[in-house]
PDB file of N, CA and C in Angstrom:
ATOM      1  N   MET A   1       1.023  -0.873   0.208  1.00  0.00           N
ATOM      2  CA  MET A   1       0.197  -0.140  -0.289  1.00  0.00           C
ATOM      3  C   MET A   1       1.053   1.487  -0.069  1.00  0.00           C
ATOM      4  N   ARG A   2       0.510   2.084  -0.607  1.00  0.00           N
ATOM      5  CA  ARG A   2       1.164   3.828  -1.226  1.00  0.00           C
ATOM      6  C   ARG A   2      -0.108   4.260  -0.357  1.00  0.00           C
ATOM      7  N   LEU A   3       1.183   5.291   0.584  1.00  0.00           N
ATOM      8  CA  LEU A   3       0.210   6.447   1.575  1.00  0.00           C
ATOM      9  C   LEU A   3       1.052   7.434   1.820  1.00  0.00           C
ATOM     10  N   LYS A   4       0.037   8.433   1.137  1.00  0.00           N
ATOM     11  CA  LYS A   4       0.442   9.929   1.257  1.00  0.00           C
ATOM     12  C   LYS A   4       0.625  10.828   2.233  1.00  0.00           C
ATOM     13  N   VAL A   5       1.737  11.077   2.670  1.00  0.00           N
ATOM     14  CA  VAL A   5       1.913  12.349   3.475  1.00  0.00           C
ATOM     15  C   VAL A   5       2.082  13.784   3.519  1.00  0.00           C
ATOM     16  N   GLN A   6       1.308  14.616   3.526  1.00  0.00           N
ATOM     17  CA  GLN A   6       1.494  15.728   3.547  1.00  0.00           C
ATOM     18  C   GLN A   6       1.791  16.241   4.418  1.00  0.00           C
ATOM     19  N   LYS A   7       2.673  17.369   5.596  1.00  0.00           N
ATOM     20  CA  LYS A   7       3.010  18.435   5.693  1.00  0.00           C
ATOM     21  C   LYS A   7       2.302  19.766   5.858  1.00  0.00           C
ATOM     22  N   LEU A   8       2.085  20.402   6.944  1.00  0.00           N
ATOM     23  CA  LEU A   8       2.112  21.715   6.668  1.00  0.00           C
ATOM     24  C   LEU A   8       2.110  22.598   7.665  1.00  0.00           C
ATOM     25  N   LEU A   9       2.834  23.854   7.689  1.00  0.00           N
ATOM     26  CA  LEU A   9       2.938  24.312   9.079  1.00  0.00           C
ATOM     27  C   LEU A   9       2.293  26.139   8.637  1.00  0.00           C
ATOM     28  N   ARG A  10       1.473  26.208   9.462  1.00  0.00           N
ATOM     29  CA  ARG A  10       0.761  27.450   9.116  1.00  0.00           C
ATOM     30  C   ARG A  10      -0.148  28.123  10.152  1.00  0.00           C
ATOM     31  N   GLY A  11       0.162  28.936   9.956  1.00  0.00           N
ATOM     32  CA  GLY A  11      -0.733  30.165  11.427  1.00  0.00           C
ATOM     33  C   GLY A  11      -0.046  29.627  12.532  1.00  0.00           C
ATOM     34  N   GLY A  12       1.490  29.252  12.533  1.00  0.00           N
ATOM     35  CA  GLY A  12       2.293  28.269  13.792  1.00  0.00           C
ATOM     36  C   GLY A  12       1.571  26.629  14.053  1.00  0.00           C
ATOM     37  N   GLU A  13       0.646  26.081  13.973  1.00  0.00           N
ATOM     38  CA  GLU A  13       0.383  24.999  13.370  1.00  0.00           C
ATOM     39  C   GLU A  13       0.499  24.274  12.860  1.00  0.00           C
ATOM     40  N   HIS A  14       1.037  23.114  12.886  1.00  0.00           N
ATOM     41  CA  HIS A  14       1.017  22.009  12.338  1.00  0.00           C
ATOM     42  C   HIS A  14       0.169  20.629  12.498  1.00  0.00           C
ATOM     43  N   HIS A  15      -0.230  20.792  10.231  1.00  0.00           N
ATOM     44  CA  HIS A  15      -0.660  20.453  10.211  1.00  0.00           C
ATOM     45  C   HIS A  15      -1.108  19.098   8.700  1.00  0.00           C
ATOM     46  N   ILE A  16      -1.189  17.791   8.938  1.00  0.00           N
ATOM     47  CA  ILE A  16      -0.724  16.618   8.752  1.00  0.00           C
ATOM     48  C   ILE A  16      -1.520  16.080   7.932  1.00  0.00           C
ATOM     49  N   SER A  17      -1.844  15.163   7.062  1.00  0.00           N
ATOM     50  CA  SER A  17      -2.539  14.656   6.447  1.00  0.00           C
ATOM     51  C   SER A  17      -2.122  13.567   5.815  1.00  0.00           C
ATOM     52  N   PHE A  18      -3.812  12.319   5.793  1.00  0.00           N
ATOM     53  CA  PHE A  18      -2.904  10.846   4.752  1.00  0.00           C
ATOM     54  C   PHE A  18      -4.165  10.580   3.902  1.00  0.00           C
ATOM     55  N   GLU A  19      -3.366   9.790   3.119  1.00  0.00           N
ATOM     56  CA  GLU A  19      -4.280   9.521   2.046  1.00  0.00           C
ATOM     57  C   GLU A  19      -4.009   8.246   1.401  1.00  0.00           C
ATOM     58  N   ASN A  20      -4.322   7.295   0.902  1.00  0.00           N
ATOM     59  CA  ASN A  20      -4.763   6.366   0.455  1.00  0.00           C
ATOM     60  C   ASN A  20      -4.364   6.985  -1.123  1.00  0.00           C
ATOM     61  N   VAL A  21      -3.436   6.149  -1.711  1.00  0.00           N
ATOM     62  CA  VAL A  21      -2.681   6.152  -2.768  1.00  0.00           C
ATOM     63  C   VAL A  21      -3.219   4.886  -3.770  1.00  0.00           C
ATOM     64  N   ASP A  22      -2.577   3.881  -3.599  1.00  0.00           N
ATOM     65  CA  ASP A  22      -2.986   2.112  -4.125  1.00  0.00           C
ATOM     66  C   ASP A  22      -2.665   1.774  -3.036  1.00  0.00           C
ATOM     67  N   PHE A  23      -2.994  -0.120  -3.712  1.00  0.00           N
ATOM     68  CA  PHE A  23      -2.687  -1.198  -3.165  1.00  0.00           C
ATOM     69  C   PHE A  23      -0.995  -1.973  -4.316  1.00  0.00           C
ATOM     70  N   ASN A  24      -0.130  -2.590  -3.438  1.00  0.00           N
ATOM     71  CA  ASN A  24       0.215  -3.480  -4.868  1.00  0.00           C
ATOM     72  C   ASN A  24      -0.882  -5.040  -5.050  1.00  0.00           C
ATOM     73  N   GLU A  25      -0.677  -5.651  -5.217  1.00  0.00           N
ATOM     74  CA  GLU A  25      -0.762  -6.782  -6.464  1.00  0.00           C
ATOM     75  C   GLU A  25      -1.571  -7.601  -4.967  1.00  0.00           C
ATOM     76  N   GLU A  26      -0.074  -8.226  -4.454  1.00  0.00           N
ATOM     77  CA  GLU A  26      -0.392  -8.963  -4.277  1.00  0.00           C
ATOM     78  C   GLU A  26      -1.833  -7.845  -2.598  1.00  0.00           C
ATOM     79  N   GLU A  27      -1.457  -7.438  -2.068  1.00  0.00           N
ATOM     80  CA  GLU A  27      -2.714  -6.777  -1.619  1.00  0.00           C
ATOM     81  C   GLU A  27      -3.923  -6.777  -1.992  1.00  0.00           C
ATOM     82  N   THR A  28      -4.016  -6.620  -3.312  1.00  0.00           N
ATOM     83  CA  THR A  28      -5.539  -6.104  -3.767  1.00  0.00           C
ATOM     84  C   THR A  28      -6.350  -7.970  -3.792  1.00  0.00           C
ATOM     85  N   GLN A  29      -5.251  -9.105  -3.912  1.00  0.00           N
ATOM     86  CA  GLN A  29      -5.605 -10.095  -4.365  1.00  0.00           C
ATOM     87  C   GLN A  29      -6.456 -10.394  -2.839  1.00  0.00           C
ATOM     88  N   ARG A  30      -5.749 -10.227  -2.031  1.00  0.00           N
ATOM     89  CA  ARG A  30      -6.279 -10.382  -0.324  1.00  0.00           C
ATOM     90  C   ARG A  30      -7.318  -9.546  -0.298  1.00  0.00           C
ATOM     91  N   ILE A  31      -6.840  -8.157  -0.701  1.00  0.00           N
ATOM     92  CA  ILE A  31      -8.179  -7.848  -0.336  1.00  0.00           C
ATOM     93  C   ILE A  31      -9.756  -8.135  -1.161  1.00  0.00           C
ATOM     94  N   GLU A  32      -9.826  -8.886  -2.049  1.00  0.00           N
ATOM     95  CA  GLU A  32     -10.568  -9.378  -3.138  1.00  0.00           C
ATOM     96  C   GLU A  32     -10.868 -11.280  -2.307  1.00  0.00           C
ATOM     97  N   LYS A  33     -10.188 -11.388  -2.052  1.00  0.00           N
ATOM     98  CA  LYS A  33     -10.792 -13.012  -1.060  1.00  0.00           C
ATOM     99  C   LYS A  33     -10.754 -12.368   0.280  1.00  0.00           C
ATOM    100  N   PHE A  34     -10.350 -11.623   0.607  1.00  0.00           N
ATOM    101  CA  PHE A  34     -10.848 -11.543   2.578  1.00  0.00           C
ATOM    102  C   PHE A  34     -11.682 -10.173   2.070  1.00  0.00           C
ATOM    103  N   GLY A  35     -11.928  -9.336   2.333  1.00  0.00           N
ATOM    104  CA  GLY A  35     -12.623  -7.933   2.253  1.00  0.00           C
ATOM    105  C   GLY A  35     -12.008  -7.296   2.529  1.00  0.00           C
ATOM    106  N   MET A  36     -11.885  -5.378   1.619  1.00  0.00           N
ATOM    107  CA  MET A  36     -11.073  -4.622   2.862  1.00  0.00           C
ATOM    108  C   MET A  36     -11.416  -5.158   4.534  1.00  0.00           C
ATOM    109  N   PRO A  37      -9.900  -4.030   5.378  1.00  0.00           N
ATOM    110  CA  PRO A  37      -9.726  -4.347   6.383  1.00  0.00           C
ATOM    111  C   PRO A  37     -10.868  -3.067   6.086  1.00  0.00           C
ATOM    112  N   PHE A  38     -10.585  -2.864   7.657  1.00  0.00           N
ATOM    113  CA  PHE A  38     -10.453  -1.508   8.738  1.00  0.00           C
ATOM    114  C   PHE A  38      -9.828  -1.134   9.788  1.00  0.00           C
ATOM    115  N   VAL A  39      -8.868  -0.277  10.016  1.00  0.00           N
ATOM    116  CA  VAL A  39      -8.268   0.169  10.939  1.00  0.00           C
ATOM    117  C   VAL A  39      -8.507   1.121  11.767  1.00  0.00           C
ATOM    118  N   ASP A  40      -8.531   0.967  13.504  1.00  0.00           N
ATOM    119  CA  ASP A  40      -8.961   1.454  14.337  1.00  0.00           C
ATOM    120  C   ASP A  40      -8.324   2.831  14.965  1.00  0.00           C
ATOM    121  N   PHE A  41      -8.668   3.412  14.668  1.00  0.00           N
ATOM    122  CA  PHE A  41      -7.738   5.088  15.022  1.00  0.00           C
ATOM    123  C   PHE A  41      -8.523   6.139  16.491  1.00  0.00           C
ATOM    124  N   SER A  42      -9.726   5.311  17.327  1.00  0.00           N
ATOM    125  CA  SER A  42     -10.315   5.388  18.089  1.00  0.00           C
ATOM    126  C   SER A  42      -9.302   6.473  18.908  1.00  0.00           C
ATOM    127  N   SER A  43      -8.706   5.957  19.773  1.00  0.00           N
ATOM    128  CA  SER A  43      -7.954   6.215  20.958  1.00  0.00           C
ATOM    129  C   SER A  43      -7.175   7.992  20.408  1.00  0.00           C
ATOM    130  N   ASP A  44      -7.062   7.903  19.146  1.00  0.00           N
ATOM    131  CA  ASP A  44      -6.984   9.035  18.441  1.00  0.00           C
ATOM    132  C   ASP A  44      -7.810   9.884  18.197  1.00  0.00           C
ATOM    133  N   GLY A  45      -8.542   9.420  18.614  1.00  0.00           N
ATOM    134  CA  GLY A  45     -10.362   9.692  18.294  1.00  0.00           C
ATOM    135  C   GLY A  45     -10.024  10.347  17.252  1.00  0.00           C
ATOM    136  N   LEU A  46      -9.935   9.469  15.856  1.00  0.00           N
ATOM    137  CA  LEU A  46      -9.603   9.149  15.069  1.00  0.00           C
ATOM    138  C   LEU A  46     -11.309   8.737  14.161  1.00  0.00           C
ATOM    139  N   GLY A  47     -11.845   7.607  14.897  1.00  0.00           N
ATOM    140  CA  GLY A  47     -12.886   6.566  14.718  1.00  0.00           C
ATOM    141  C   GLY A  47     -11.878   5.837  13.811  1.00  0.00           C
ATOM    142  N   THR A  48     -12.972   4.997  13.314  1.00  0.00           N
ATOM    143  CA  THR A  48     -12.076   3.126  12.607  1.00  0.00           C
ATOM    144  C   THR A  48     -13.109   3.381  10.931  1.00  0.00           C
ATOM    145  N   ARG A  49     -11.735   3.518  10.124  1.00  0.00           N
ATOM    146  CA  ARG A  49     -11.789   3.955   8.318  1.00  0.00           C
ATOM    147  C   ARG A  49     -11.807   2.798   7.383  1.00  0.00           C
ATOM    148  N   ARG A  50     -12.188   2.093   6.802  1.00  0.00           N
ATOM    149  CA  ARG A  50     -11.500   1.325   5.657  1.00  0.00           C
ATOM    150  C   ARG A  50     -10.001   1.946   4.986  1.00  0.00           C
ATOM    151  N   LEU A  51      -9.027   0.551   5.089  1.00  0.00           N
ATOM    152  CA  LEU A  51      -8.505   0.399   4.584  1.00  0.00           C
ATOM    153  C   LEU A  51      -8.340   1.695   3.802  1.00  0.00           C
ATOM    154  N   ASP A  52      -8.539   1.374   2.480  1.00  0.00           N
ATOM    155  CA  ASP A  52      -8.868   2.127   0.916  1.00  0.00           C
ATOM    156  C   ASP A  52     -10.008   3.740   1.314  1.00  0.00           C
ATOM    157  N   GLU A  53     -10.441   4.217   2.237  1.00  0.00           N
ATOM    158  CA  GLU A  53     -10.753   4.709   2.757  1.00  0.00           C
ATOM    159  C   GLU A  53     -10.009   6.420   3.809  1.00  0.00           C
ATOM    160  N   ILE A  54      -9.195   6.004   3.984  1.00  0.00           N
ATOM    161  CA  ILE A  54      -7.683   6.613   4.641  1.00  0.00           C
ATOM    162  C   ILE A  54      -8.131   8.008   4.483  1.00  0.00           C
ATOM    163  N   ASN A  55      -8.108   8.793   4.573  1.00  0.00           N
ATOM    164  CA  ASN A  55      -8.278  10.491   4.684  1.00  0.00           C
ATOM    165  C   ASN A  55      -8.506  11.735   5.579  1.00  0.00           C
ATOM    166  N   LEU A  56      -6.920  11.778   6.178  1.00  0.00           N
ATOM    167  CA  LEU A  56      -7.393  11.996   7.633  1.00  0.00           C
ATOM    168  C   LEU A  56      -6.733  13.282   7.523  1.00  0.00           C
ATOM    169  N   SER A  57      -6.829  14.418   8.390  1.00  0.00           N
ATOM    170  CA  SER A  57      -6.334  15.683   8.776  1.00  0.00           C
ATOM    171  C   SER A  57      -5.879  15.890  10.531  1.00  0.00           C
ATOM    172  N   ILE A  58      -4.745  15.726  10.348  1.00  0.00           N
ATOM    173  CA  ILE A  58      -4.686  16.473  11.585  1.00  0.00           C
ATOM    174  C   ILE A  58      -3.772  17.583  12.578  1.00  0.00           C
ATOM    175  N   LYS A  59      -4.388  18.562  13.762  1.00  0.00           N
ATOM    176  CA  LYS A  59      -4.002  20.046  14.057  1.00  0.00           C
ATOM    177  C   LYS A  59      -3.084  18.844  14.593  1.00  0.00           C
ATOM    178  N   CYS A  60      -2.062  20.034  14.849  1.00  0.00           N
ATOM    179  CA  CYS A  60      -0.872  19.606  15.994  1.00  0.00           C
ATOM    180  C   CYS A  60       0.364  20.815  16.305  1.00  0.00           C
ATOM    181  N   GLN A  61       0.283  21.026  17.878  1.00  0.00           N
ATOM    182  CA  GLN A  61       0.924  22.119  18.207  1.00  0.00           C
ATOM    183  C   GLN A  61       2.421  22.570  17.957  1.00  0.00           C
ATOM    184  N   THR A  62       3.251  20.677  17.906  1.00  0.00           N
ATOM    185  CA  THR A  62       4.879  20.894  17.790  1.00  0.00           C
ATOM    186  C   THR A  62       4.635  20.171  16.830  1.00  0.00           C
ATOM    187  N   PRO A  63       5.926  20.490  16.223  1.00  0.00           N
ATOM    188  CA  PRO A  63       6.188  19.423  15.429  1.00  0.00           C
ATOM    189  C   PRO A  63       6.869  17.815  15.602  1.00  0.00           C
ATOM    190  N   GLN A  64       7.219  17.877  17.299  1.00  0.00           N
ATOM    191  CA  GLN A  64       7.108  16.686  17.655  1.00  0.00           C
ATOM    192  C   GLN A  64       6.270  15.603  17.793  1.00  0.00           C
ATOM    193  N   GLU A  65       5.293  16.418  18.352  1.00  0.00           N
ATOM    194  CA  GLU A  65       3.470  15.611  18.255  1.00  0.00           C
ATOM    195  C   GLU A  65       2.749  15.476  16.691  1.00  0.00           C
ATOM    196  N   ALA A  66       3.340  16.340  15.744  1.00  0.00           N
ATOM    197  CA  ALA A  66       2.878  15.847  14.649  1.00  0.00           C
ATOM    198  C   ALA A  66       4.070  14.599  14.070  1.00  0.00           C
ATOM    199  N   GLU A  67       5.297  14.744  14.445  1.00  0.00           N
ATOM    200  CA  GLU A  67       5.937  13.542  14.555  1.00  0.00           C
ATOM    201  C   GLU A  67       5.623  11.889  14.669  1.00  0.00           C
ATOM    202  N   GLU A  68       5.075  12.130  15.768  1.00  0.00           N
ATOM    203  CA  GLU A  68       4.309  10.506  16.427  1.00  0.00           C
ATOM    204  C   GLU A  68       2.875  11.124  16.102  1.00  0.00           C
ATOM    205  N   MET A  69       2.474  11.177  16.359  1.00  0.00           N
ATOM    206  CA  MET A  69       1.381  11.190  14.673  1.00  0.00           C
ATOM    207  C   MET A  69       1.396   9.893  14.148  1.00  0.00           C
ATOM    208  N   ILE A  70       1.946  10.830  12.778  1.00  0.00           N
ATOM    209  CA  ILE A  70       2.673   9.949  11.789  1.00  0.00           C
ATOM    210  C   ILE A  70       2.703   8.423  12.440  1.00  0.00           C
ATOM    211  N   GLY A  71       3.555   8.296  13.350  1.00  0.00           N
ATOM    212  CA  GLY A  71       4.415   6.906  13.528  1.00  0.00           C
ATOM    213  C   GLY A  71       3.504   6.322  13.943  1.00  0.00           C
ATOM    214  N   LYS A  72       1.988   6.425  14.788  1.00  0.00           N
ATOM    215  CA  LYS A  72       0.807   5.755  14.949  1.00  0.00           C
ATOM    216  C   LYS A  72       0.061   5.041  14.289  1.00  0.00           C
ATOM    217  N   ILE A  73       0.117   6.697  12.849  1.00  0.00           N
ATOM    218  CA  ILE A  73      -1.076   6.545  12.046  1.00  0.00           C
ATOM    219  C   ILE A  73      -0.892   5.768  10.826  1.00  0.00           C
ATOM    220  N   LYS A  74       1.360   5.264  10.777  1.00  0.00           N
ATOM    221  CA  LYS A  74       1.676   4.270   9.903  1.00  0.00           C
ATOM    222  C   LYS A  74       2.008   3.404  10.975  1.00  0.00           C
ATOM    223  N   GLU A  75       1.735   3.112  12.224  1.00  0.00           N
ATOM    224  CA  GLU A  75       2.291   1.573  12.273  1.00  0.00           C
ATOM    225  C   GLU A  75       0.590   0.996  13.005  1.00  0.00           C
ATOM    226  N   ARG A  76      -0.491   1.273  12.935  1.00  0.00           N
ATOM    227  CA  ARG A  76      -1.530   0.886  12.656  1.00  0.00           C
ATOM    228  C   ARG A  76      -2.400   0.332  11.438  1.00  0.00           C
ATOM    229  N   ILE A  77      -1.739   1.270  10.203  1.00  0.00           N
ATOM    230  CA  ILE A  77      -2.188   0.871   9.147  1.00  0.00           C
ATOM    231  C   ILE A  77      -1.224  -0.133   8.383  1.00  0.00           C
ATOM    232  N   LYS A  78       0.540  -0.457   9.266  1.00  0.00           N
ATOM    233  CA  LYS A  78       1.121  -0.998   8.759  1.00  0.00           C
ATOM    234  C   LYS A  78       0.613  -2.203   9.658  1.00  0.00           C
ATOM    235  N   ASP A  79       0.035  -2.518  10.880  1.00  0.00           N
ATOM    236  CA  ASP A  79      -0.238  -4.078  11.700  1.00  0.00           C
ATOM    237  C   ASP A  79      -1.322  -4.398  10.793  1.00  0.00           C
ATOM    238  N   LYS A  80      -2.208  -3.672  10.162  1.00  0.00           N
ATOM    239  CA  LYS A  80      -3.441  -4.281   9.618  1.00  0.00           C
ATOM    240  C   LYS A  80      -3.313  -5.065   8.356  1.00  0.00           C
ATOM    241  N   LEU A  81      -1.733  -4.082   7.656  1.00  0.00           N
ATOM    242  CA  LEU A  81      -2.044  -4.376   6.289  1.00  0.00           C
ATOM    243  C   LEU A  81      -1.002  -6.012   6.368  1.00  0.00           C
ATOM    244  N   THR A  82      -0.024  -6.571   7.664  1.00  0.00           N
ATOM    245  CA  THR A  82       1.042  -7.557   8.222  1.00  0.00           C
ATOM    246  C   THR A  82      -0.447  -8.223   8.368  1.00  0.00           C
ATOM    247  N   GLU A  83      -1.147  -7.642   9.045  1.00  0.00           N
ATOM    248  CA  GLU A  83      -2.527  -9.065   9.462  1.00  0.00           C
ATOM    249  C   GLU A  83      -3.050  -9.579   8.210  1.00  0.00           C
ATOM    250  N   LEU A  84      -3.449  -8.435   6.975  1.00  0.00           N
ATOM    251  CA  LEU A  84      -4.284  -8.882   5.698  1.00  0.00           C
ATOM    252  C   LEU A  84      -3.434  -9.885   4.865  1.00  0.00           C
ATOM    253  N   LEU A  85      -2.393 -10.170   5.035  1.00  0.00           N
ATOM    254  CA  LEU A  85      -1.470 -10.646   4.149  1.00  0.00           C
ATOM    255  C   LEU A  85      -1.076 -11.810   4.760  1.00  0.00           C
ATOM    256  N   SER A  86      -1.138 -11.829   6.227  1.00  0.00           N
ATOM    257  CA  SER A  86      -0.916 -13.244   7.014  1.00  0.00           C
ATOM    258  C   SER A  86      -2.279 -13.964   6.773  1.00  0.00           C
ATOM    259  N   GLN A  87      -3.207 -14.225   6.654  1.00  0.00           N
ATOM    260  CA  GLN A  87      -4.481 -14.211   6.284  1.00  0.00           C
ATOM    261  C   GLN A  87      -4.211 -15.994   5.389  1.00  0.00           C
ATOM    262  N   VAL A  88      -5.011 -17.085   5.352  1.00  0.00           N
ATOM    263  CA  VAL A  88      -4.957 -18.317   4.194  1.00  0.00           C
ATOM    264  C   VAL A  88      -6.751 -18.226   3.949  1.00  0.00           C
ATOM    265  N   ASP A  89      -6.756 -18.332   3.067  1.00  0.00           N
ATOM    266  CA  ASP A  89      -7.768 -19.577   2.471  1.00  0.00           C
ATOM    267  C   ASP A  89      -7.908 -20.372   3.215  1.00  0.00           C
ATOM    268  N   THR A  90      -8.555 -21.212   4.482  1.00  0.00           N
ATOM    269  CA  THR A  90      -8.384 -22.622   4.619  1.00  0.00           C
ATOM    270  C   THR A  90     -10.032 -23.279   4.462  1.00  0.00           C
ATOM    271  N   PHE A  91     -10.126 -22.186   3.504  1.00  0.00           N
ATOM    272  CA  PHE A  91     -12.501 -22.233   3.393  1.00  0.00           C
ATOM    273  C   PHE A  91     -12.349 -22.900   1.326  1.00  0.00           C
ATOM    274  N   SER A  92     -11.862 -22.594   0.575  1.00  0.00           N
ATOM    275  CA  SER A  92     -12.336 -22.425  -0.202  1.00  0.00           C
ATOM    276  C   SER A  92     -11.395 -23.941  -1.316  1.00  0.00           C
ATOM    277  N   GLY A  93     -12.144 -24.815  -1.727  1.00  0.00           N
ATOM    278  CA  GLY A  93     -11.527 -25.619  -2.626  1.00  0.00           C
ATOM    279  C   GLY A  93     -12.844 -26.755  -3.053  1.00  0.00           C
ATOM    280  N   GLU A  94     -12.709 -27.878  -3.803  1.00  0.00           N
ATOM    281  CA  GLU A  94     -13.197 -28.975  -4.076  1.00  0.00           C
ATOM    282  C   GLU A  94     -13.677 -30.176  -3.637  1.00  0.00           C
ATOM    283  N   GLU A  95     -14.640 -30.968  -2.628  1.00  0.00           N
ATOM    284  CA  GLU A  95     -14.134 -32.375  -2.311  1.00  0.00           C
ATOM    285  C   GLU A  95     -15.055 -33.400  -3.499  1.00  0.00           C
ATOM    286  N   VAL A  96     -14.409 -34.405  -3.370  1.00  0.00           N
ATOM    287  CA  VAL A  96     -15.721 -35.129  -3.688  1.00  0.00           C
ATOM    288  C   VAL A  96     -16.126 -36.472  -2.693  1.00  0.00           C
ATOM    289  N   LEU A  97     -17.554 -35.568  -2.410  1.00  0.00           N
ATOM    290  CA  LEU A  97     -18.198 -36.921  -1.552  1.00  0.00           C
ATOM    291  C   LEU A  97     -18.515 -38.346  -1.988  1.00  0.00           C
ATOM    292  N   GLU A  98     -18.228 -38.920  -1.087  1.00  0.00           N
ATOM    293  CA  GLU A  98     -19.491 -40.422  -1.431  1.00  0.00           C
ATOM    294  C   GLU A  98     -20.119 -40.324  -0.445  1.00  0.00           C
ATOM    295  N   ILE A  99     -21.116 -40.747  -0.482  1.00  0.00           N
ATOM    296  CA  ILE A  99     -22.167 -40.653   0.051  1.00  0.00           C
ATOM    297  C   ILE A  99     -23.274 -42.667  -0.411  1.00  0.00           C
TER     298      ILE A  99
END
């Protein structure tokens, strides 16, 4: 997955925004099979978002706070992608039953 992170200093406030750009081929295949994951940003007051609908804007008071928030958001997304890529389809298949 590619994630666009924009940083802007305006009026003494540090604005950061995140936007989902796209998924790689393996991620796309897993999403087609298992569905679009949700990422929980509730502990940061940002709610829960579908991975393909990440479009967040955050205002911070200091550059350190902004960098910390960037790290947290990226880590939550990375964890969700790791979880998605580790899923294995044990359901699909075909069998012939003797009745």
